[in-house]
Amino acid sequence: MFGRIIRLLFLSIVFISGVLIGGIYTPEMTDYSNAVDDTNVDKQEVKPLRKKRQKKQRVV
């Protein structure tokens, strides 16, 4: 019983601290990501993949 209370207390503290840290740093991260200029990034061309042939047949 005492171990369950400690475990629930620990998990609730971890959850609340994660929510607080996320709430503090999220606006800064969104401002940074919006400020980055994405127009200068060279986009790579994607080549189609070749299908590999099976070397041996499946036995059903």
mmCIF file of C-alpha atoms in Angstrom:
data_model
loop_
_atom_site.group_PDB
_atom_site.id
_atom_site.type_symbol
_atom_site.label_atom_id
_atom_site.label_comp_id
_atom_site.label_asym_id
_atom_site.label_seq_id
_atom_site.Cartn_x
_atom_site.Cartn_y
_atom_site.Cartn_z
ATOM 1 C CA MET A 1 0.000 0.000 0.000
ATOM 2 C CA PHE A 2 2.783 2.408 0.961
ATOM 3 C CA GLY A 3 4.739 1.478 -2.191
ATOM 4 C CA ARG A 4 1.732 2.253 -4.419
ATOM 5 C CA ILE A 5 1.321 5.691 -2.868
ATOM 6 C CA ILE A 6 4.999 6.475 -3.433
ATOM 7 C CA ARG A 7 4.815 5.219 -7.036
ATOM 8 C CA LEU A 8 1.694 7.288 -7.803
ATOM 9 C CA LEU A 9 3.243 10.347 -6.163
ATOM 10 C CA PHE A 10 6.439 9.938 -8.187
ATOM 11 C CA LEU A 11 4.561 9.483 -11.480
ATOM 12 C CA SER A 12 2.356 12.501 -10.823
ATOM 13 C CA ILE A 13 5.408 14.658 -10.022
ATOM 14 C CA VAL A 14 7.111 13.536 -13.240
ATOM 15 C CA PHE A 15 3.957 14.250 -15.263
ATOM 16 C CA ILE A 16 3.427 17.705 -13.769
ATOM 17 C CA SER A 17 7.066 18.686 -14.238
ATOM 18 C CA GLY A 18 6.921 17.536 -17.874
ATOM 19 C CA VAL A 19 3.814 19.628 -18.478
ATOM 20 C CA LEU A 20 5.453 22.672 -16.894
ATOM 21 C CA ILE A 21 8.698 22.300 -18.846
ATOM 22 C CA GLY A 22 6.785 21.718 -22.082
ATOM 23 C CA GLY A 23 4.643 24.773 -21.456
ATOM 24 C CA ILE A 24 7.687 26.945 -20.813
ATOM 25 C CA TYR A 25 9.833 25.869 -23.772
ATOM 26 C CA THR A 26 7.170 25.239 -26.443
ATOM 27 C CA PRO A 27 6.610 28.913 -27.404
ATOM 28 C CA GLU A 28 10.365 29.449 -27.732
ATOM 29 C CA MET A 29 10.710 26.409 -29.973
ATOM 30 C CA THR A 30 7.805 27.431 -32.209
ATOM 31 C CA ASP A 31 9.240 30.946 -32.576
ATOM 32 C CA TYR A 32 12.618 29.465 -33.515
ATOM 33 C CA SER A 33 11.128 27.059 -36.041
ATOM 34 C CA ASN A 34 9.072 29.834 -37.637
ATOM 35 C CA ALA A 35 12.146 32.068 -37.894
ATOM 36 C CA VAL A 36 14.203 29.502 -39.815
ATOM 37 C CA ASP A 37 14.248 30.258 -43.520
ATOM 38 C CA ASP A 38 13.279 27.076 -45.398
ATOM 39 C CA THR A 39 13.502 28.550 -48.898
ATOM 40 C CA ASN A 40 17.272 28.063 -49.257
ATOM 41 C CA VAL A 41 17.179 24.331 -48.629
ATOM 42 C CA ASP A 42 18.001 22.261 -51.714
ATOM 43 C CA LYS A 43 15.550 19.447 -52.136
ATOM 44 C CA GLN A 44 16.964 16.119 -53.180
ATOM 45 C CA GLU A 45 15.420 14.245 -56.032
ATOM 46 C CA VAL A 46 14.042 10.894 -55.025
ATOM 47 C CA LYS A 47 14.943 8.027 -57.307
ATOM 48 C CA PRO A 48 12.442 5.208 -57.684
ATOM 49 C CA LEU A 49 13.497 1.987 -56.009
ATOM 50 C CA ARG A 50 14.123 -1.108 -58.086
ATOM 51 C CA LYS A 51 12.309 -4.222 -57.071
ATOM 52 C CA LYS A 52 14.575 -7.111 -56.186
ATOM 53 C CA ARG A 53 13.919 -10.436 -57.803
ATOM 54 C CA GLN A 54 13.508 -13.435 -55.587
ATOM 55 C CA LYS A 55 16.368 -15.871 -55.883
ATOM 56 C CA LYS A 56 14.476 -18.892 -54.642
ATOM 57 C CA GLN A 57 10.862 -19.825 -54.760
ATOM 58 C CA ARG A 58 8.652 -20.000 -51.737
ATOM 59 C CA VAL A 59 7.545 -23.392 -50.599
ATOM 60 C CA VAL A 60 3.987 -23.381 -49.395
#
